[in-house]
Short mmCIF file of C-alpha atoms and ligand atoms in Angstrom, two decimals:
data_model
loop_
_atom_site.label_atom_id
_atom_site.label_comp_id
_atom_site.label_asym_id
_atom_site.label_seq_id
_atom_site.Cartn_x
_atom_site.Cartn_y
_atom_site.Cartn_z
CA MET A 279 16.51 -16.50 15.69
CA ARG A 280 14.36 -15.87 12.33
CA LEU A 281 14.45 -19.59 11.85
CA LEU A 282 13.00 -20.16 15.26
CA ILE A 283 10.19 -17.65 14.81
CA PHE A 284 9.52 -19.26 11.43
CA PHE A 285 9.37 -22.78 13.13
CA SER A 286 7.27 -21.57 15.99
CA LEU A 287 4.71 -20.11 13.49
CA LEU A 288 4.51 -23.24 11.45
CA THR A 289 3.93 -25.19 14.80
CA SER A 290 1.25 -22.76 15.92
CA LEU A 291 -0.31 -22.96 12.40
CA ALA A 292 -0.21 -26.94 12.26
CA SER A 293 -1.72 -27.16 15.91
CA PHE A 294 -4.66 -25.33 14.43
CA GLY A 295 -4.67 -27.30 11.08
CA GLN A 296 -7.73 -27.00 9.15
CA GLN A 297 -9.19 -25.85 12.57
CA ARG A 298 -8.14 -22.07 12.10
CA PRO A 299 -11.52 -20.29 13.04
CA ASN A 300 -13.53 -18.24 10.68
CA ILE A 301 -14.14 -14.57 12.02
CA ILE A 302 -17.29 -12.92 11.39
CA TYR A 303 -17.24 -9.24 12.77
CA ILE A 304 -20.54 -7.51 12.70
CA MET A 305 -20.35 -3.89 13.51
CA SER A 306 -23.04 -1.19 13.38
CA ASP A 307 -22.81 2.49 13.17
CA ASP A 308 -23.41 4.48 16.46
CA HIS A 309 -25.22 1.56 18.19
CA ASP A 310 -24.87 2.27 21.87
CA ALA A 311 -24.72 -0.71 24.51
CA ASP A 312 -27.84 0.85 26.12
CA ALA A 313 -29.66 -0.24 23.03
CA ILE A 314 -28.87 -3.98 23.45
CA SER A 315 -30.93 -5.90 25.93
CA ALA A 316 -27.89 -7.88 26.94
CA TYR A 317 -26.48 -4.73 28.53
CA ASN A 318 -29.95 -2.68 29.44
CA LYS A 319 -33.29 -3.99 29.36
CA LYS A 320 -35.01 -0.65 29.70
CA LEU A 321 -35.20 0.36 25.94
CA ILE A 322 -35.31 -2.71 23.62
CA HIS A 323 -35.30 -6.27 23.37
CA THR A 324 -32.49 -7.53 21.10
CA PRO A 325 -32.71 -11.63 21.26
CA ASN A 326 -30.53 -12.12 18.34
CA ILE A 327 -27.49 -9.98 19.38
CA ASP A 328 -27.99 -11.15 23.07
CA ARG A 329 -27.60 -14.73 21.82
CA ILE A 330 -24.00 -13.98 21.06
CA ALA A 331 -23.36 -13.21 24.63
CA LYS A 332 -25.62 -16.19 25.97
CA GLU A 333 -23.37 -18.42 23.92
CA GLY A 334 -20.37 -16.41 24.60
CA VAL A 335 -18.96 -13.49 26.43
CA LEU A 336 -20.17 -9.81 27.12
CA PHE A 337 -17.51 -7.31 27.63
CA THR A 338 -18.92 -4.60 30.28
CA ARG A 339 -15.90 -2.38 29.66
CA ALA A 340 -14.98 -2.14 25.98
CA PHE A 341 -13.84 1.33 24.92
CA VAL A 342 -12.80 3.22 21.84
CA ALA A 343 -9.59 5.52 21.59
CA ASN A 344 -11.19 8.11 19.43
CA SER A 345 -15.02 8.22 19.46
CA ILE A 346 -15.68 8.81 15.77
CA CYS A 347 -16.42 6.68 12.84
CA GLY A 348 -13.45 6.65 10.35
CA PRO A 349 -10.70 6.78 12.95
CA VAL A 350 -12.31 3.49 14.85
CA ARG A 351 -12.43 1.88 11.66
CA ALA A 352 -8.73 2.69 11.00
CA THR A 353 -7.69 1.49 14.40
CA LEU A 354 -9.66 -1.85 13.90
CA LEU A 355 -7.60 -2.52 10.81
CA THR A 356 -4.10 -1.54 12.11
CA GLY A 357 -4.24 -2.12 15.97
CA GLN A 358 -2.91 1.28 16.20
CA HIS A 359 -3.97 4.63 18.10
CA SER A 360 -5.00 7.36 15.38
CA HIS A 361 -1.66 9.24 15.71
CA LYS A 362 0.13 6.16 14.49
CA ASN A 363 -2.27 5.01 11.84
CA GLY A 364 -2.80 8.61 10.45
CA MET A 365 -6.61 8.59 10.65
CA LYS A 366 -7.25 10.97 13.09
CA ASP A 367 -10.69 12.50 11.92
CA ASN A 368 -13.31 11.56 9.54
CA ARG A 369 -11.97 14.03 6.87
CA THR A 370 -8.73 11.89 6.59
CA ARG A 371 -7.84 9.47 3.70
CA PHE A 372 -6.80 6.21 5.16
CA ASP A 373 -3.39 5.10 3.70
CA SER A 374 -4.54 1.97 1.91
CA SER A 375 -0.69 0.77 1.59
CA LYS A 376 -0.45 0.22 5.27
CA ILE A 377 -0.18 -3.40 6.42
CA THR A 378 -3.45 -4.30 8.25
CA MET A 379 -4.91 -7.21 10.07
CA PRO A 380 -6.88 -8.39 7.14
CA LYS A 381 -3.77 -8.23 4.96
CA LEU A 382 -2.06 -10.48 7.43
CA LEU A 383 -4.93 -13.02 7.48
CA GLN A 384 -4.92 -12.78 3.88
CA GLN A 385 -1.22 -13.68 3.57
CA SER A 386 -1.61 -16.62 6.06
CA GLY A 387 -4.36 -18.11 3.77
CA TYR A 388 -7.56 -16.48 4.88
CA GLN A 389 -10.09 -15.32 2.38
CA THR A 390 -11.18 -11.84 3.50
CA ALA A 391 -14.24 -9.92 2.64
CA ILE A 392 -16.10 -6.83 3.80
CA VAL A 393 -19.66 -5.67 2.93
CA GLY A 394 -21.26 -2.30 4.15
CA LYS A 395 -19.93 0.91 5.53
CA TRP A 396 -16.36 1.50 5.20
CA HIS A 397 -15.80 5.49 5.48
CA LEU A 398 -12.15 5.60 5.08
CA GLN A 399 -12.20 7.45 1.81
CA SER A 400 -9.67 5.26 -0.08
CA TYR A 401 -10.63 1.81 -1.62
CA PRO A 402 -10.51 -1.20 0.82
CA THR A 403 -7.32 -3.31 0.33
CA GLY A 404 -6.31 -6.61 2.18
CA PHE A 405 -9.79 -7.77 1.26
CA ASP A 406 -10.50 -10.41 -1.59
CA TYR A 407 -13.99 -9.29 -1.87
CA TRP A 408 -15.52 -5.98 -1.01
CA LYS A 409 -18.72 -4.20 -1.45
CA ILE A 410 -19.08 -0.80 0.49
CA LEU A 411 -21.64 2.11 1.00
CA PRO A 412 -20.09 5.37 -0.39
CA GLY A 413 -19.62 7.91 2.65
CA GLN A 414 -22.49 7.50 5.22
CA GLY A 415 -24.63 5.36 2.79
CA LEU A 416 -28.26 5.71 2.49
CA TYR A 417 -31.22 3.76 4.29
CA PHE A 418 -33.38 3.05 1.45
CA GLU A 419 -32.30 1.75 -2.18
CA PRO A 420 -28.56 2.16 -0.92
CA ARG A 421 -25.93 2.55 -3.58
CA MET A 422 -22.81 0.26 -3.08
CA ILE A 423 -19.56 0.28 -4.66
CA SER A 424 -18.09 -3.09 -5.66
CA MET A 425 -14.61 -3.81 -6.61
CA PRO A 426 -12.99 -2.59 -8.65
CA GLY A 427 -15.30 0.59 -8.07
CA ASP A 428 -18.44 0.12 -9.90
CA THR A 429 -21.61 1.76 -8.30
CA THR A 430 -24.87 -0.09 -8.22
CA THR A 431 -28.31 0.65 -6.55
CA TYR A 432 -29.84 -1.94 -4.48
CA HIS A 433 -33.32 -2.45 -3.92
CA GLY A 434 -34.41 -2.37 -0.33
CA TYR A 435 -33.31 -1.34 3.00
CA ALA A 436 -29.76 -0.96 3.92
CA THR A 437 -29.75 -3.57 6.82
CA ASP A 438 -31.31 -6.11 5.08
CA VAL A 439 -29.20 -5.46 1.99
CA ILE A 440 -25.99 -5.55 3.64
CA THR A 441 -26.97 -8.88 5.12
CA ASP A 442 -28.16 -10.27 1.88
CA GLU A 443 -24.96 -9.50 0.26
CA ALA A 444 -23.03 -10.78 3.18
CA ILE A 445 -24.71 -14.19 3.09
CA HIS A 446 -24.42 -14.31 -0.63
CA TRP A 447 -20.76 -14.12 -0.29
CA LEU A 448 -20.68 -16.61 2.37
CA ASP A 449 -22.56 -18.82 -0.02
CA ASN A 450 -20.01 -18.44 -2.85
CA ARG A 451 -16.72 -18.42 -0.99
CA ASP A 452 -14.12 -20.91 -1.34
CA LYS A 453 -15.29 -23.49 1.32
CA ASN A 454 -11.57 -24.91 1.68
CA LYS A 455 -10.17 -21.72 3.40
CA PRO A 456 -10.78 -20.07 6.53
CA PHE A 457 -12.44 -16.34 6.20
CA LEU A 458 -12.70 -13.23 7.81
CA LEU A 459 -16.11 -11.42 6.90
CA HIS A 460 -16.95 -7.75 8.17
CA ILE A 461 -20.46 -7.02 7.88
CA HIS A 462 -20.55 -3.37 8.56
CA HIS A 463 -24.13 -1.71 8.95
CA LYS A 464 -25.14 1.80 8.30
CA ALA A 465 -27.83 1.73 10.88
CA PRO A 466 -28.71 3.12 13.51
CA HIS A 467 -26.69 6.24 12.31
CA ARG A 468 -28.32 9.56 11.93
CA TYR A 469 -30.85 10.35 10.27
CA PHE A 470 -32.41 7.09 12.06
CA LEU A 471 -34.76 5.87 9.23
CA PRO A 472 -36.21 2.53 10.01
CA PRO A 473 -38.15 0.29 7.74
CA LEU A 474 -41.96 0.42 8.20
CA LYS A 475 -42.49 -2.76 10.06
CA TYR A 476 -40.41 -1.48 12.74
CA ILE A 477 -41.89 2.22 12.60
CA GLU A 478 -45.18 0.73 13.22
CA GLN A 479 -43.81 -1.19 16.35
CA TYR A 480 -42.11 1.70 17.72
CA HIS A 481 -43.86 4.95 16.92
CA ASN A 482 -46.13 4.63 20.06
CA LYS A 483 -43.74 3.28 22.53
CA THR A 484 -42.62 5.57 25.32
CA PHE A 485 -39.09 5.32 26.67
CA PRO A 486 -37.67 6.11 30.14
CA GLU A 487 -35.90 9.54 30.23
CA PRO A 488 -32.42 9.61 31.48
CA PRO A 489 -31.67 11.41 34.74
CA THR A 490 -29.82 14.06 32.91
CA LEU A 491 -32.05 14.85 30.00
CA TYR A 492 -32.81 18.31 31.11
CA LEU A 493 -29.40 19.14 32.39
CA ASP A 494 -28.39 22.85 32.33
CA THR A 495 -24.78 23.23 31.06
CA ALA A 496 -24.12 25.94 33.47
CA GLY A 497 -21.07 25.32 35.73
CA HIS A 498 -19.33 23.18 33.13
CA GLY A 499 -16.19 23.88 31.19
CA THR A 500 -15.81 25.63 27.87
CA ALA A 501 -16.25 22.46 25.78
CA TRP A 502 -19.96 21.80 27.28
CA HIS A 503 -20.64 25.48 26.27
CA LEU A 504 -19.19 25.07 22.78
CA GLN A 505 -20.89 21.66 21.90
CA THR A 506 -23.83 21.51 19.35
CA MET A 507 -25.10 18.15 20.13
CA SER A 508 -28.30 19.32 21.87
CA ILE A 509 -31.60 17.19 21.17
CA LEU A 510 -33.61 20.36 21.86
CA HIS A 511 -31.31 22.68 19.95
CA ASN A 512 -29.43 20.91 17.37
CA MET A 513 -31.66 17.91 16.33
CA LYS A 514 -33.56 18.72 13.20
CA LEU A 515 -37.05 18.21 13.26
CA CYS A 516 -37.58 17.51 9.55
CA SER A 517 -34.58 15.36 8.81
CA ASP A 518 -33.85 13.83 12.03
CA LEU A 519 -37.16 13.24 13.21
CA LYS A 520 -39.06 13.04 10.09
CA VAL A 521 -41.59 15.98 10.66
CA ASP A 522 -43.14 17.00 7.45
CA PRO A 523 -41.90 20.67 6.87
CA ALA A 524 -45.58 21.66 5.81
CA TYR A 525 -46.55 21.46 9.48
CA LEU A 526 -43.72 23.53 10.82
CA LEU A 527 -43.75 26.39 8.23
CA ASP A 528 -45.98 28.71 10.37
CA ILE A 529 -44.60 28.07 13.81
CA PRO A 530 -41.93 30.68 14.68
CA GLY A 531 -38.89 29.17 16.09
CA LEU A 532 -39.53 25.65 14.63
CA LYS A 533 -39.53 26.87 10.83
CA PRO A 534 -37.34 24.69 9.08
CA ASP A 535 -34.43 26.09 6.86
CA SER A 536 -34.47 25.25 2.84
CA ILE A 537 -31.33 22.73 3.20
CA ASP A 538 -33.35 20.89 5.69
CA ILE A 539 -36.51 20.89 3.64
CA VAL A 540 -34.55 19.43 0.53
CA TYR A 541 -32.99 16.90 2.86
CA TYR A 542 -36.26 15.84 4.24
CA HIS A 543 -37.76 15.19 0.64
CA SER A 544 -34.31 13.42 -0.46
CA ILE A 545 -34.96 11.05 2.42
CA PHE A 546 -38.52 10.26 1.82
CA ASN A 547 -38.08 10.02 -2.14
CA ARG A 548 -35.96 6.94 -1.76
CA ILE A 549 -38.60 4.81 0.31
CA PRO A 550 -40.53 2.78 -2.65
CA GLU A 551 -44.47 3.16 -2.39
CA PRO A 552 -46.63 2.08 -0.76
CA ASP A 553 -44.35 2.02 2.26
CA ARG A 554 -43.47 5.77 1.63
CA SER A 555 -47.20 7.08 1.91
CA ARG A 556 -47.61 4.85 5.13
CA ILE A 557 -44.67 5.97 6.69
CA LYS A 558 -45.42 9.61 5.98
CA GLU A 559 -48.82 8.99 7.60
CA ILE A 560 -47.43 7.72 10.58
CA TYR A 561 -44.93 10.57 10.97
CA ALA A 562 -47.70 13.10 10.28
CA GLU A 563 -48.86 12.49 13.89
CA ARG A 564 -45.86 14.37 15.03
CA GLY A 565 -46.28 17.26 12.67
CA LYS A 566 -50.08 17.31 13.90
CA LEU A 567 -49.00 17.56 17.45
CA LEU A 568 -46.73 20.26 17.09
CA GLN A 569 -49.17 22.30 15.05
CA GLU A 570 -51.70 21.63 18.00
CA LEU A 571 -49.69 21.95 21.05
CA ARG A 572 -46.73 24.30 19.85
CA PRO A 573 -44.36 22.95 22.53
CA THR A 574 -41.35 24.94 23.52
CA GLY A 575 -38.41 24.33 25.81
CA LYS A 576 -38.40 21.39 28.24
CA GLU A 577 -41.87 20.45 26.77
CA LEU A 578 -40.55 20.03 23.14
CA LEU A 579 -37.37 18.29 24.24
CA LYS A 580 -39.74 15.77 25.96
CA TYR A 581 -41.26 15.08 22.46
CA LYS A 582 -38.19 15.11 20.54
CA TYR A 583 -36.35 12.68 22.92
CA GLN A 584 -39.22 10.07 22.31
CA TRP A 585 -39.27 10.57 18.69
CA TYR A 586 -35.39 10.13 18.49
CA LEU A 587 -35.44 6.97 20.51
CA GLN A 588 -38.43 5.66 18.59
CA ASP A 589 -36.67 5.92 15.32
CA TYR A 590 -33.15 5.00 16.54
CA LEU A 591 -34.35 1.88 18.37
CA ALA A 592 -36.61 0.69 15.36
CA CYS A 593 -33.39 0.85 13.25
CA VAL A 594 -31.61 -1.30 15.90
CA ALA A 595 -34.55 -3.75 15.64
CA SER A 596 -33.78 -4.27 12.30
CA VAL A 597 -30.11 -4.82 12.91
CA ASP A 598 -31.00 -7.22 15.48
CA GLU A 599 -33.27 -9.25 13.09
CA ASN A 600 -30.59 -9.14 10.60
CA THR A 601 -27.93 -10.44 13.20
CA GLY A 602 -30.31 -13.24 13.79
CA ARG A 603 -30.31 -14.08 9.96
CA VAL A 604 -26.54 -14.37 9.88
CA LEU A 605 -26.50 -16.50 13.18
CA ASP A 606 -29.07 -18.89 11.62
CA TYR A 607 -27.24 -19.04 8.36
CA MET A 608 -24.05 -20.23 10.39
CA ASP A 609 -26.29 -22.99 12.14
CA LYS A 610 -27.84 -24.20 8.83
CA ASN A 611 -24.07 -24.31 7.16
CA ASN A 612 -22.24 -25.79 9.84
CA LEU A 613 -20.30 -22.71 10.70
CA THR A 614 -21.17 -22.05 14.37
CA ASN A 615 -18.68 -24.29 15.99
CA ASN A 616 -15.59 -23.01 14.19
CA THR A 617 -16.31 -19.28 14.02
CA LEU A 618 -15.29 -16.43 16.21
CA VAL A 619 -18.43 -14.04 16.02
CA ILE A 620 -18.15 -10.47 17.41
CA TYR A 621 -20.68 -7.84 17.48
CA THR A 622 -19.77 -4.30 18.28
CA GLY A 623 -20.62 -0.66 17.68
CA ASP A 624 -18.16 1.67 16.23
CA GLN A 625 -18.70 3.77 19.18
CA GLY A 626 -21.11 4.72 21.94
CA MET A 627 -23.92 7.15 21.30
CA TYR A 628 -25.71 9.65 23.36
CA LEU A 629 -29.32 8.73 23.93
CA GLY A 630 -30.50 11.66 25.65
CA GLU A 631 -27.92 11.90 28.54
CA ASN A 632 -26.87 15.44 29.20
CA GLY A 633 -29.69 16.23 26.73
CA TRP A 634 -27.31 15.26 23.85
CA PHE A 635 -27.27 12.99 20.79
CA ASP A 636 -24.10 11.99 18.77
CA LYS A 637 -20.68 11.08 20.42
CA ARG A 638 -17.03 12.18 20.29
CA TRP A 639 -16.45 12.66 23.97
CA MET A 640 -14.05 10.83 26.18
CA TYR A 641 -17.03 10.51 28.90
CA ASP A 642 -17.95 6.76 29.19
CA VAL A 643 -21.27 7.25 27.28
CA SER A 644 -19.49 7.61 23.94
CA MET A 645 -16.19 6.22 24.71
CA GLN A 646 -17.84 2.80 25.70
CA ALA A 647 -18.85 0.26 22.88
CA PRO A 648 -20.92 -2.77 23.03
CA LEU A 649 -18.70 -5.76 22.56
CA LEU A 650 -20.17 -9.43 22.53
CA MET A 651 -17.97 -12.42 21.25
CA ARG A 652 -18.93 -16.03 20.66
CA TRP A 653 -16.52 -18.90 19.80
CA PRO A 654 -17.54 -22.29 21.01
CA GLY A 655 -15.06 -24.31 22.79
CA HIS A 656 -12.88 -21.46 23.55
CA ILE A 657 -15.14 -18.78 25.03
CA LYS A 658 -17.36 -19.97 28.18
CA PRO A 659 -21.13 -19.63 27.37
CA ASN A 660 -22.99 -16.82 29.37
CA SER A 661 -19.92 -15.10 30.50
CA THR A 662 -19.14 -11.48 31.59
CA ASN A 663 -15.64 -9.91 31.05
CA THR A 664 -14.89 -7.01 33.17
CA ASN A 665 -11.43 -6.02 31.84
CA MET A 666 -11.09 -2.67 30.13
CA VAL A 667 -10.30 -3.63 26.58
CA GLN A 668 -10.07 -1.22 23.55
CA THR A 669 -10.40 -0.82 19.74
CA ILE A 670 -6.43 -1.23 19.42
CA ASP A 671 -7.06 -5.05 20.65
CA TYR A 672 -9.42 -6.06 17.91
CA ALA A 673 -6.52 -6.71 15.29
CA PRO A 674 -4.26 -8.39 17.55
CA THR A 675 -7.06 -10.60 18.72
CA PHE A 676 -8.31 -11.71 15.37
CA LEU A 677 -4.45 -12.58 14.49
CA GLY A 678 -4.24 -14.26 17.89
CA ALA A 679 -7.20 -16.45 17.20
CA ALA A 680 -6.00 -17.51 13.73
CA GLY A 681 -2.28 -18.31 15.22
CA ILE A 682 -0.59 -15.49 13.55
CA PRO A 683 2.24 -13.62 15.53
CA VAL A 684 1.01 -10.05 16.46
CA PRO A 685 3.47 -7.64 14.86
CA ALA A 686 5.20 -5.45 17.51
CA TRP A 687 4.12 -2.31 15.84
CA MET A 688 0.34 -2.96 16.71
CA GLN A 689 -0.34 -1.18 19.98
CA GLY A 690 -3.10 -3.51 21.32
CA MET A 691 -3.30 -6.67 23.05
CA ASN A 692 -4.34 -10.12 21.96
CA LEU A 693 -7.31 -10.99 24.03
CA VAL A 694 -7.50 -14.59 23.39
CA PRO A 695 -5.83 -15.40 26.68
CA THR A 696 -8.81 -13.60 28.46
CA LEU A 697 -11.21 -14.99 26.12
CA THR A 698 -10.41 -18.61 26.87
CA GLY A 699 -10.27 -17.94 30.60
CA LYS A 700 -6.55 -18.50 30.59
CA GLU A 701 -5.88 -14.82 31.93
CA LYS A 702 -8.36 -13.55 34.39
CA ILE A 703 -7.16 -9.96 34.62
CA ILE A 704 -5.42 -8.31 31.63
CA PRO A 705 -2.10 -6.65 32.45
CA ARG A 706 -3.48 -2.93 31.34
CA HIS A 707 -5.22 -0.66 33.64
CA ASN A 708 -5.01 2.61 31.99
CA LEU A 709 -6.51 3.48 28.48
CA TYR A 710 -5.49 6.46 26.21
CA TYR A 711 -7.92 8.48 24.37
CA HIS A 712 -7.57 11.40 21.95
CA PHE A 713 -10.16 13.18 19.84
CA TYR A 714 -9.13 15.48 17.18
CA GLU A 715 -11.99 16.31 15.04
CA TYR A 716 -12.47 20.14 15.64
CA LYS A 717 -13.99 22.07 14.05
CA ALA A 718 -16.74 19.80 12.69
CA ASP A 719 -20.36 18.55 13.20
CA HIS A 720 -21.29 19.05 16.92
CA THR A 721 -18.03 21.31 17.66
CA VAL A 722 -16.75 18.95 20.34
CA LEU A 723 -13.25 20.52 21.39
CA GLN A 724 -10.11 18.24 20.83
CA HIS A 725 -9.11 16.46 24.00
CA LEU A 726 -7.20 13.73 25.16
CA GLY A 727 -6.83 11.77 28.44
CA VAL A 728 -6.50 8.69 30.46
CA ARG A 729 -9.27 6.33 31.55
CA GLY A 730 -8.09 4.27 34.79
CA GLU A 731 -10.10 1.68 36.74
CA ARG A 732 -11.44 4.38 38.85
CA TYR A 733 -10.51 7.68 37.92
CA LYS A 734 -10.78 9.49 34.41
CA LEU A 735 -8.51 12.65 33.64
CA ILE A 736 -9.55 14.63 30.32
CA TYR A 737 -7.40 17.55 29.11
CA PHE A 738 -9.06 19.92 26.66
CA TYR A 739 -5.62 21.27 25.46
CA THR A 740 -6.82 24.10 23.06
CA VAL A 741 -8.24 25.94 25.98
CA ASN A 742 -6.06 24.49 28.67
CA GLU A 743 -8.77 22.86 30.83
CA TRP A 744 -8.75 19.93 32.80
CA GLU A 745 -11.54 17.62 34.23
CA LEU A 746 -11.03 14.67 36.56
CA TYR A 747 -13.92 12.31 37.46
CA ASP A 748 -14.37 9.61 40.07
CA LEU A 749 -16.29 6.98 38.02
CA LYS A 750 -17.16 5.10 41.14
CA MET A 751 -18.99 7.96 42.95
CA ASP A 752 -19.95 9.73 39.87
CA PRO A 753 -20.47 7.28 36.87
CA ALA A 754 -22.50 9.96 34.89
CA GLU A 755 -19.32 12.12 34.97
CA GLN A 756 -21.02 15.32 36.21
CA LYS A 757 -18.78 16.49 38.84
CA ASN A 758 -15.42 17.76 37.92
CA LEU A 759 -12.95 17.09 40.77
CA ILE A 760 -10.11 18.91 39.15
CA ARG A 761 -10.08 21.77 41.78
CA SER A 762 -11.33 19.36 44.53
CA ALA A 763 -8.45 19.78 47.56
CA ILE A 764 -8.87 16.17 48.60
CA HIS A 765 -8.21 14.99 44.97
CA GLN A 766 -5.15 16.84 44.11
CA LYS A 767 -3.03 13.60 44.85
CA ILE A 768 -5.13 11.55 42.44
CA ALA A 769 -4.98 14.41 39.73
CA ARG A 770 -1.23 14.27 40.03
CA GLN A 771 -1.05 10.25 39.75
CA MET A 772 -3.48 10.61 36.66
CA LYS A 773 -1.48 13.13 35.08
CA ALA A 774 1.72 10.90 35.44
CA GLU A 775 -0.29 7.77 34.05
CA LEU A 776 -1.31 10.07 31.05
CA LEU A 777 2.39 10.96 30.52
CA LYS A 778 3.34 7.54 30.72
CA LEU A 779 0.66 6.50 28.30
CA ARG A 780 1.82 9.15 25.64
CA GLU A 781 5.34 7.58 25.84
CA THR A 782 4.00 4.15 25.63
CA TYR A 783 1.78 4.89 22.57
CA ASP A 784 4.69 7.18 21.37
CA ASP A 785 2.26 10.22 20.99
CA HIS A 786 4.44 13.20 21.15
CA GLU A 787 2.39 15.73 19.44
CA ALA A 788 2.14 18.90 21.34
CA ALA A 789 -0.92 19.47 23.27
CA GLY A 790 -1.53 22.42 25.25
CA GLU A 791 1.03 22.29 27.97
CA LEU A 792 1.77 18.50 27.03
CA HIS A 793 4.69 17.90 25.03
C1 SGN B 122 -22.77 13.08 10.01
C2 SGN B 122 -23.91 13.49 10.82
C3 SGN B 122 -23.26 13.81 12.15
C4 SGN B 122 -22.35 12.83 12.53
C5 SGN B 122 -21.11 12.53 11.46
C6 SGN B 122 -20.09 11.57 11.66
N1 SGN B 122 -24.66 14.37 10.33
O1 SGN B 122 -22.09 14.45 9.58
O2 SGN B 122 -24.27 13.72 13.23
O3 SGN B 122 -21.68 12.95 13.85
O4 SGN B 122 -22.01 12.41 10.44
O5 SGN B 122 -20.73 10.50 12.03
S1 SGN B 122 -25.85 14.21 9.46
O6 SGN B 122 -26.94 15.30 9.36
O7 SGN B 122 -25.36 13.69 8.31
O8 SGN B 122 -26.68 13.20 9.86
S2 SGN B 122 -19.85 9.10 11.91
O9 SGN B 122 -20.49 8.02 12.51
O10 SGN B 122 -19.71 8.81 10.55
O11 SGN B 122 -18.61 9.31 12.57
CA1 CA B 123 -20.43 5.95 13.95
#
C-alpha cells in the first residue's frame, strides 16, 4: 500500500515536471471585500487587485473560521481549525514544531519565503527565507526581524517596504526551483495611517453610509451590549483618526486621555519630514472642524465614519498599487503563466455596519474574506465561484496545486477541482466557526456556530444565548429568529448540523450546553 502511494506520488509529481506552479499568496490585514472594486464599486477603485479576478476567479463566499489575525494565519499554515492547531487567539504562541503546508512544500522541493506580518509569536519555520514585522508592525520606518532574529529599521512606508523586500527575494531566489512566497501586508489595519499621496487623494472624499450605521443595539442580545467596537464610542479621535490632541483638550467629552496623546505622537514622529508636516496640516482640518462645530452623537458619528473610511481606503489604495507592482514584476520576469496568485485579507472588517469597526463576529461582515485567484491555463478568466470555501481549504489547495497529497489531519478541502472547473459544486454546505478571544480588545463574547447555505446558527455559550438568521431574507443579520415559531424546525436542523460539524472537526470542548 505504502509503495503504491509512493508511486502515485511520483507519477503525479512527474506529470507536473518542471511545471509545478509557483504560488504567490498576498494577504492584507483587515482588508474587507467591500474595499475591493471587484466586489463593490461604491467605495474604492482597486484596478490591480481586480486584475487577479479579471484574469482568474472571484470567490463570493470565502469565509474564515475564527475572525481574528493570529488564528487565521495558523489555520492558513495547518489547514486546521483553531482547536486543532492550538492557536485560538492572538495571545497564543504558535507551536512552530508543527508540520505545516510550507514545510510540506519545502520537503517536496519548493523554495519557501514569507515577508511581512506574521503575528504567531514564535519565529517562522518551514520557510527558507523570512523577514517579518514584530507584532502588528509599524506603518512608517517599519522594523523587520530577519532570520535568524536580527531587527532592522527600513526606510519608507510599510506596504512599499514589504513589496520591495518580496521583489528583492524573487530576484535573488534559486530560479531552478518552484517557490511559495507569502506577502503579508500590515495595511489597512488600525491605526489606519496612509502615505501622503493617498491621504491627499482621499481626505476630501465622501463615502456612502451603510444602512445600519446609526443602529441602536437595543433589542439585541448580551454580546451586542457588551461589545466595544462602536465607531462613535470606541474609535479614538487622536490615534485612530489622527486629530491633533491640541484641538480636543478643551472639548468636554472629547478630551483625549494621556495614553492616546502619547500614541498620537509616537505615530506621527515616525513619519519622515517633509511629509510629516504636510500630513499634520491635512489632518488639522478635522481638529478645526471639531473645535468649531463641537458635534456630538449622530452628528459626530457622521464625521468619524467618513474619516475612518478616508484613512482606511487610502491605506488600501497603497496595497492596490503594490499588488500591481508584484503583478508587473511577474509579467516582466516570465512568471505570470506558471504561478497561482492569491489575494485575500485575513478576515472581513466592519466598515460602519452596525456602527462598528473591527471584526471577531461570526456575522458575515467579519466572517467573509475577499478571495481572488489567478492561475492561467487552469482557472477560467473572469469567472466567479459561489461555493462556500474557508481558510482551512487554503493549505490543501496549495498542496493540491503542487501535486502533493493532502495529509488526512488537514481539515479543509483541496479546491483545485473547483478552480479548474472539474467540480462545479463542492461537497460541503455547512461551515464551522469558533471565536475564543474574550476578554480582549472590543470585548466580543466567545461564540461558535454553523453557517449554512441559507441559515446561520450562532451560540454565545458563556451567556447561553442562541441566534438564528435567515441569510436570504436578512443578509445584514439583524433579525434573530431563534424564538420565531415558524423557524423552530430550522433551528433544530441547524443545531443538529452544528453537532455534526463538532463531530467532524473533533471539537469536543464543553461550550455551554454543548458537550
Ligand atoms: C489591536 C487593535 C485592535 C485589533 C487587535 C487585533 N487595537 O489590538 O483594534 O482588534 O489589534 O487585530 S490598536 O489600538 O492597537 O489598533 S488583529 O488583526 O491583529 O487580530
Ligand atoms: Ca487582521
